Short mmCIF file of C-alpha atoms and ligand atoms in Angstrom, two decimals:
data_model
loop_
_atom_site.label_atom_id
_atom_site.label_comp_id
_atom_site.label_asym_id
_atom_site.label_seq_id
_atom_site.Cartn_x
_atom_site.Cartn_y
_atom_site.Cartn_z
CA UNK A 296 0.00 0.00 0.00
CA UNK A 297 1.30 3.44 -0.96
CA UNK A 298 1.85 5.83 1.92
CA UNK A 299 1.41 9.58 2.45
CA UNK A 300 5.16 10.04 1.92
CA UNK A 301 4.90 8.36 -1.50
CA UNK A 302 1.67 9.92 -2.79
CA UNK A 303 1.53 13.40 -1.25
CA UNK A 304 3.42 16.65 -1.18
CA UNK A 305 2.99 19.12 1.66
CA UNK A 306 1.81 22.59 0.65
CA UNK A 307 1.33 25.34 3.22
CA UNK A 308 0.94 22.69 5.90
CA UNK A 309 -1.59 20.40 4.16
CA UNK A 310 -1.24 17.21 2.14
CA UNK A 311 -1.84 17.40 -1.62
CA UNK A 312 -1.64 14.53 -4.10
CA UNK A 313 1.46 14.79 -6.27
CA UNK A 314 -0.47 13.31 -9.21
CA UNK A 315 -2.78 16.36 -9.41
CA UNK A 316 -0.71 19.16 -7.90
CA UNK A 317 2.91 20.08 -8.39
CA UNK A 318 5.25 22.80 -7.12
CA UNK A 319 4.82 24.44 -10.57
CA UNK A 320 1.01 24.41 -10.41
CA UNK A 321 1.04 25.86 -6.90
CA UNK A 322 3.41 28.58 -8.09
CA UNK A 323 1.06 29.33 -10.99
CA UNK A 324 -1.80 29.79 -8.50
CA UNK A 325 0.36 31.85 -6.15
CA UNK A 326 1.04 34.29 -9.00
CA UNK A 327 -2.46 34.15 -10.50
CA UNK A 328 -4.24 37.46 -11.21
CA UNK A 329 -7.90 37.48 -10.22
CA UNK A 330 -10.47 39.83 -11.72
CA UNK A 331 -13.11 41.45 -9.48
CA UNK A 332 -15.91 39.68 -11.37
CA UNK A 333 -14.36 36.20 -11.15
CA UNK A 334 -16.52 33.63 -9.38
CA UNK A 335 -14.68 31.27 -7.07
CA UNK A 336 -16.38 28.16 -5.70
CA UNK A 337 -14.63 27.21 -2.49
CA UNK A 338 -15.10 23.85 -0.80
CA UNK A 339 -13.45 21.32 1.43
CA UNK A 340 -13.34 18.17 -0.78
CA UNK A 341 -16.55 16.09 -0.92
CA UNK A 342 -18.77 19.00 0.08
CA UNK A 343 -20.53 19.58 -3.25
CA UNK A 344 -17.84 20.96 -5.56
CA UNK A 345 -18.95 19.01 -8.62
CA UNK A 346 -22.56 20.00 -8.01
CA UNK A 347 -21.54 23.66 -7.98
CA UNK A 348 -19.52 23.17 -11.16
CA UNK A 349 -22.88 22.30 -12.74
CA UNK A 350 -25.04 24.98 -11.13
CA UNK A 351 -22.87 28.06 -11.56
CA UNK A 352 -22.28 27.67 -15.34
CA UNK A 353 -26.01 27.07 -15.77
CA UNK A 354 -26.76 30.27 -13.86
CA UNK A 355 -24.22 32.23 -15.89
CA UNK A 356 -25.62 30.94 -19.18
CA UNK A 357 -29.22 31.60 -18.18
CA UNK A 358 -29.95 27.87 -18.16
CA UNK A 359 -28.38 26.97 -21.51
CA UNK A 360 -27.51 23.24 -21.25
CA UNK A 361 -24.54 23.70 -23.63
CA UNK A 362 -22.73 25.37 -20.73
CA UNK A 363 -22.43 21.97 -19.01
CA UNK A 364 -22.46 19.64 -22.01
CA UNK A 365 -19.46 20.86 -23.97
CA UNK A 366 -16.63 20.57 -21.45
CA UNK A 367 -15.88 18.31 -18.50
CA UNK A 368 -16.44 19.92 -15.12
CA UNK A 369 -12.67 20.17 -14.45
CA UNK A 370 -12.16 22.39 -17.52
CA UNK A 371 -15.48 24.23 -17.27
CA UNK A 372 -14.78 25.39 -13.71
CA UNK A 373 -11.12 24.50 -13.15
CA UNK A 374 -9.41 24.09 -9.81
CA UNK A 375 -6.83 26.85 -9.70
CA UNK A 376 -4.35 24.75 -7.74
CA UNK A 377 -4.40 21.76 -10.09
CA UNK A 378 -1.70 21.12 -12.66
CA UNK A 379 -4.32 21.42 -15.38
CA UNK A 380 -5.11 25.07 -14.57
CA UNK A 381 -1.81 26.33 -15.89
CA UNK A 382 -2.41 24.89 -19.39
CA UNK A 383 -5.98 26.13 -19.85
CA UNK A 384 -5.05 29.72 -20.81
CA UNK A 385 -7.32 31.11 -18.12
CA UNK A 386 -5.95 34.61 -18.78
CA UNK A 387 -7.75 34.52 -22.14
CA UNK A 388 -11.14 33.46 -20.84
CA UNK A 389 -13.88 36.09 -21.01
CA UNK A 390 -15.39 37.45 -17.81
CA UNK A 391 -16.97 36.35 -15.64
CA UNK A 392 -14.59 33.43 -15.25
CA UNK A 393 -15.57 30.53 -13.01
CA UNK A 394 -13.08 28.71 -10.81
CA UNK A 395 -12.99 26.19 -8.01
CA UNK A 396 -10.51 25.81 -5.20
CA UNK A 397 -10.08 23.63 -2.14
CA UNK A 398 -7.60 26.05 -0.56
CA UNK A 399 -8.04 27.16 3.03
CA UNK A 400 -8.57 30.92 3.42
CA UNK A 401 -5.04 31.28 4.76
CA UNK A 402 -3.61 29.56 1.68
CA UNK A 403 -5.15 31.94 -0.89
CA UNK A 404 -2.70 33.88 -3.08
CA UNK A 405 -2.01 37.64 -2.77
CA UNK A 406 -4.19 38.67 -5.74
CA UNK A 407 -7.24 37.13 -4.07
CA UNK A 408 -7.00 39.43 -1.06
CA UNK A 409 -6.32 42.47 -3.23
CA UNK A 410 -8.97 41.90 -5.89
CA UNK A 411 -11.73 40.32 -3.79
CA UNK A 412 -13.51 38.22 -6.44
CA UNK A 413 -16.91 36.73 -5.66
CA UNK A 414 -16.77 33.62 -3.48
CA UNK A 415 -19.40 30.96 -2.91
CA UNK A 416 -18.34 28.86 0.05
CA UNK A 417 -20.14 25.52 0.27
CA UNK A 418 -20.18 23.58 3.54
CA UNK A 419 -21.45 20.09 4.29
CA UNK A 420 -22.06 18.19 7.52
CA UNK A 421 -18.57 16.87 8.28
CA UNK A 422 -20.02 13.45 9.17
CA UNK A 423 -21.24 13.18 5.57
CA UNK A 424 -17.99 14.64 4.26
CA UNK A 425 -16.25 11.86 6.19
CA UNK A 426 -18.60 9.22 4.75
CA UNK A 427 -18.23 10.47 1.19
CA UNK A 428 -14.44 10.73 1.62
CA UNK A 429 -14.17 7.21 3.02
CA UNK A 430 -15.77 5.78 -0.13
CA UNK A 431 -13.79 8.11 -2.37
CA UNK A 432 -10.41 7.31 -0.83
CA UNK A 433 -11.24 3.65 -1.41
CA UNK A 434 -11.61 4.15 -5.17
CA UNK A 435 -9.23 7.02 -6.00
CA UNK A 436 -5.78 5.67 -6.79
CA UNK A 437 -4.05 9.04 -6.32
CA UNK A 438 -5.04 9.03 -2.64
CA UNK A 439 -3.72 6.94 0.23
CA UNK A 440 -5.97 3.94 0.83
CA UNK A 441 -8.24 4.79 3.78
CA UNK A 442 -7.52 1.62 5.76
CA UNK A 443 -10.27 0.64 8.19
CA UNK A 444 -13.14 3.00 8.81
CA UNK A 445 -11.87 3.68 12.30
CA UNK A 446 -8.34 4.44 11.10
CA UNK A 447 -9.72 6.83 8.51
CA UNK A 448 -11.99 8.49 11.09
CA UNK A 449 -8.93 9.43 13.12
CA UNK A 450 -7.06 10.66 10.06
CA UNK A 451 -10.08 12.74 9.07
CA UNK A 452 -10.58 14.30 12.50
CA UNK A 453 -6.82 14.98 12.81
CA UNK A 454 -6.68 16.54 9.34
CA UNK A 455 -4.10 14.01 8.12
CA UNK A 456 -5.70 13.75 4.68
CA UNK A 457 -5.72 15.75 1.46
CA UNK A 458 -6.38 19.46 2.16
CA UNK A 459 -5.97 18.98 5.89
CA UNK A 460 -8.58 19.55 8.55
CA UNK A 461 -12.26 20.15 7.76
CA UNK A 462 -12.47 22.17 10.97
CA UNK A 463 -9.63 24.51 10.00
CA UNK A 464 -11.04 24.91 6.49
CA UNK A 465 -14.55 25.86 7.63
CA UNK A 466 -13.40 28.07 10.50
CA UNK A 467 -10.92 29.90 8.29
CA UNK A 468 -13.50 30.72 5.62
CA UNK A 469 -16.24 31.58 8.14
CA UNK A 470 -13.87 34.03 9.82
CA UNK A 471 -12.87 35.65 6.54
CA UNK A 472 -13.30 39.42 6.52
CA UNK A 473 -14.88 41.02 3.42
CA UNK A 474 -18.09 39.05 3.90
CA UNK A 475 -19.86 41.15 1.27
CA UNK A 476 -18.07 39.32 -1.52
CA UNK A 477 -18.68 35.89 0.05
CA UNK A 478 -21.84 33.81 0.03
CA UNK A 479 -22.12 30.91 2.47
CA UNK A 480 -24.37 28.00 1.63
CA UNK A 481 -24.56 24.38 2.68
CA UNK A 482 -24.99 21.14 0.77
CA UNK A 483 -27.94 20.42 3.05
CA UNK A 484 -29.73 23.65 2.07
CA UNK A 485 -29.25 22.67 -1.56
CA UNK A 486 -30.70 19.21 -0.86
CA UNK A 487 -33.65 20.71 1.03
CA UNK A 488 -34.56 23.36 -1.51
CA UNK A 489 -32.52 23.40 -4.70
CA UNK A 490 -34.70 26.01 -6.44
CA UNK A 491 -34.37 28.44 -3.56
CA UNK A 492 -30.61 27.80 -3.43
CA UNK A 493 -30.23 28.44 -7.17
CA UNK A 494 -32.28 31.63 -6.88
CA UNK A 495 -30.15 32.89 -3.99
CA UNK A 496 -26.93 32.11 -5.82
CA UNK A 497 -28.19 33.88 -8.93
CA UNK A 498 -29.04 36.92 -6.85
CA UNK A 499 -25.60 36.92 -5.24
CA UNK A 500 -24.02 36.61 -8.70
CA UNK A 501 -26.16 39.54 -9.90
CA UNK A 502 -27.68 37.37 -12.58
CA UNK A 503 -31.43 37.81 -12.26
CA UNK A 504 -33.34 34.76 -13.49
CA UNK A 505 -37.05 34.21 -13.86
CA UNK A 506 -38.65 31.35 -11.95
CA UNK A 507 -38.93 29.19 -15.04
CA UNK A 508 -35.16 29.37 -15.61
CA UNK A 509 -34.46 28.71 -11.93
CA UNK A 510 -36.65 25.63 -12.15
CA UNK A 511 -34.90 24.45 -15.31
CA UNK A 512 -31.47 24.82 -13.69
CA UNK A 513 -32.57 23.01 -10.54
CA UNK A 514 -34.05 20.22 -12.61
CA UNK A 515 -30.87 19.78 -14.67
CA UNK A 516 -28.58 19.73 -11.66
CA UNK A 517 -30.63 17.46 -9.41
CA UNK A 518 -28.64 14.31 -8.57
CA UNK A 519 -30.38 11.78 -10.83
CA UNK A 520 -30.23 14.07 -13.88
CA UNK A 521 -26.73 15.35 -13.32
CA UNK A 522 -25.56 11.77 -12.96
CA UNK A 523 -26.50 11.23 -16.63
CA UNK A 524 -24.24 14.07 -17.79
CA UNK A 525 -21.04 12.42 -18.96
CA UNK A 526 -19.28 15.79 -18.73
CA UNK A 527 -20.01 15.86 -14.98
CA UNK A 528 -20.14 12.29 -13.71
CA UNK A 529 -16.41 11.60 -14.09
CA UNK A 530 -17.01 8.86 -16.66
CA UNK A 531 -14.37 10.68 -18.73
CA UNK A 532 -11.81 10.56 -15.93
CA UNK A 533 -8.83 8.31 -16.55
CA UNK A 534 -8.63 4.91 -14.83
CA UNK A 535 -5.28 6.12 -13.66
CA UNK A 536 -7.14 8.33 -11.16
CA UNK A 537 -10.21 6.41 -10.10
CA UNK A 538 -12.03 3.11 -10.30
CA UNK A 539 -15.74 3.85 -10.29
CA UNK A 540 -16.57 0.14 -10.24
CA UNK A 541 -15.59 0.33 -6.56
CA UNK A 542 -17.65 3.45 -5.76
CA UNK A 543 -19.18 5.96 -8.12
CA UNK A 544 -18.13 9.60 -7.95
CA UNK A 545 -21.79 10.63 -7.86
CA UNK A 546 -22.34 8.02 -5.19
CA UNK A 547 -25.56 8.70 -3.21
CA UNK A 548 -26.07 12.44 -3.17
CA UNK A 549 -28.05 12.61 0.06
CA UNK A 550 -27.79 14.30 3.45
CA UNK A 551 -27.39 12.08 6.50
CA UNK A 552 -25.76 9.00 4.98
CA UNK A 553 -23.33 9.07 7.96
CA UNK A 554 -26.10 7.41 9.96
CA UNK A 555 -25.63 4.32 7.79
CA UNK A 556 -21.86 4.50 8.07
CA UNK A 557 -20.71 5.43 11.57
CA UNK A 558 -21.05 3.05 14.52
CA UNK A 559 -22.65 4.50 17.67
CA UNK A 560 -19.23 4.74 19.31
CA UNK A 561 -17.73 6.46 16.24
CA UNK A 562 -20.62 8.93 16.08
CA UNK A 563 -20.17 9.77 19.77
CA UNK A 564 -16.45 10.25 19.33
CA UNK A 565 -17.11 12.45 16.29
CA UNK A 566 -19.57 14.56 18.31
CA UNK A 567 -17.07 15.07 21.12
CA UNK A 568 -14.31 16.21 18.75
CA UNK A 569 -16.77 18.38 16.81
CA UNK A 570 -18.04 20.09 19.96
CA UNK A 571 -14.55 20.88 21.13
CA UNK A 572 -13.21 22.12 17.79
CA UNK A 573 -16.32 24.15 16.96
CA UNK A 574 -16.93 25.67 20.38
CA UNK A 575 -16.02 29.22 19.30
CA UNK A 576 -17.99 29.14 16.05
CA UNK A 577 -21.12 31.28 16.03
CA UNK A 578 -22.42 30.26 12.59
CA UNK A 579 -25.70 28.35 12.71
CA UNK A 580 -25.26 25.19 10.65
CA UNK A 581 -28.39 23.45 9.42
CA UNK A 582 -27.10 20.10 10.72
CA UNK A 583 -26.60 21.24 14.34
P1 A3P B 1408 -21.69 11.30 -1.76
O1 A3P B 1408 -20.41 10.53 -1.82
O2 A3P B 1408 -22.19 11.45 -0.36
O3 A3P B 1408 -22.74 10.77 -2.68
P2 A3P B 1408 -17.27 16.88 -4.37
O4 A3P B 1408 -17.83 17.17 -5.71
O5 A3P B 1408 -17.00 18.08 -3.52
O6 A3P B 1408 -16.09 15.94 -4.45
O7 A3P B 1408 -18.41 16.10 -3.55
C1 A3P B 1408 -18.90 14.85 -3.97
C2 A3P B 1408 -20.19 14.57 -3.25
O8 A3P B 1408 -21.22 15.41 -3.78
C3 A3P B 1408 -20.66 13.13 -3.44
O9 A3P B 1408 -21.38 12.79 -2.23
C4 A3P B 1408 -21.58 13.30 -4.64
O10 A3P B 1408 -22.49 12.25 -4.83
C5 A3P B 1408 -22.28 14.59 -4.26
N1 A3P B 1408 -22.97 15.22 -5.40
C6 A3P B 1408 -22.47 15.51 -6.63
N2 A3P B 1408 -23.42 16.03 -7.42
C7 A3P B 1408 -24.56 16.08 -6.68
C8 A3P B 1408 -25.91 16.49 -6.94
N3 A3P B 1408 -26.28 16.94 -8.13
N4 A3P B 1408 -26.81 16.39 -5.93
C9 A3P B 1408 -26.46 15.90 -4.72
N5 A3P B 1408 -25.21 15.49 -4.42
C10 A3P B 1408 -24.27 15.56 -5.38
#
């Protein structure tokens, strides 16, 4: 079994997979020039990134399906830290450009703080992030095999996985100043009311949409429909990265699957760690 030392590099204190990120790609991001009207989707991995890579282009295009049918999600809304970003000629893309990043707030490059592009920060119940990650780490060959569920639970809670600690990520972004250019939304709110979530995002992005268009976008991006989009379901991803016969990328798409995954003792341990790490956080999460 490949270890962290073999598969990961350490960037600004967190593990990153050396198959997807490189010192050159991180340098590219560090020197990247944002525009004020850029849209940056920020997530801790497994919190709804791919879903947002569907919704935001549909909002920007006023619901035109071509916006999500002509390019795979990783080129349509590229991760700025990935090796691929530096070859996509992002400087030549017309505004508003759409990006994704898994960076913590403290990891963002200088231009971000100067230019203040629009940010949509998506959060998900960390118990479900854990559950989704456990399945994902079992099928993604660029990540260290999760080991037993209990071993992975400790790694997750200690932040010894790709992109570090969920707690640090969420706390860092929630404490970010300049809240007026940041929208906070949760995966659970999107599950509960996708139309309302789309409408709120459109409003934040200053892209007024009528209710028919909002409905169309919600319908296209709902789990069972989005799963059919080969540009979004990772069916085009190389076997070198993942084996979806073990677990699909668009796996279940529900809130609360942790209840099927964690033992009672694991859930209690999770709660205790959560309570301690989140004790200073004022934000009202839908899952609390
Ligand atoms: P599950 O493994 O719980 O199913 P990310 O894109 O940040 O890596 O997150 C992946 C998670 O988001 C997976 O969760 C995936 O199924 C879920 N997801 C992707 N598209 C979705 C959609 N349209 N609706 C609901 N969940 C979605």
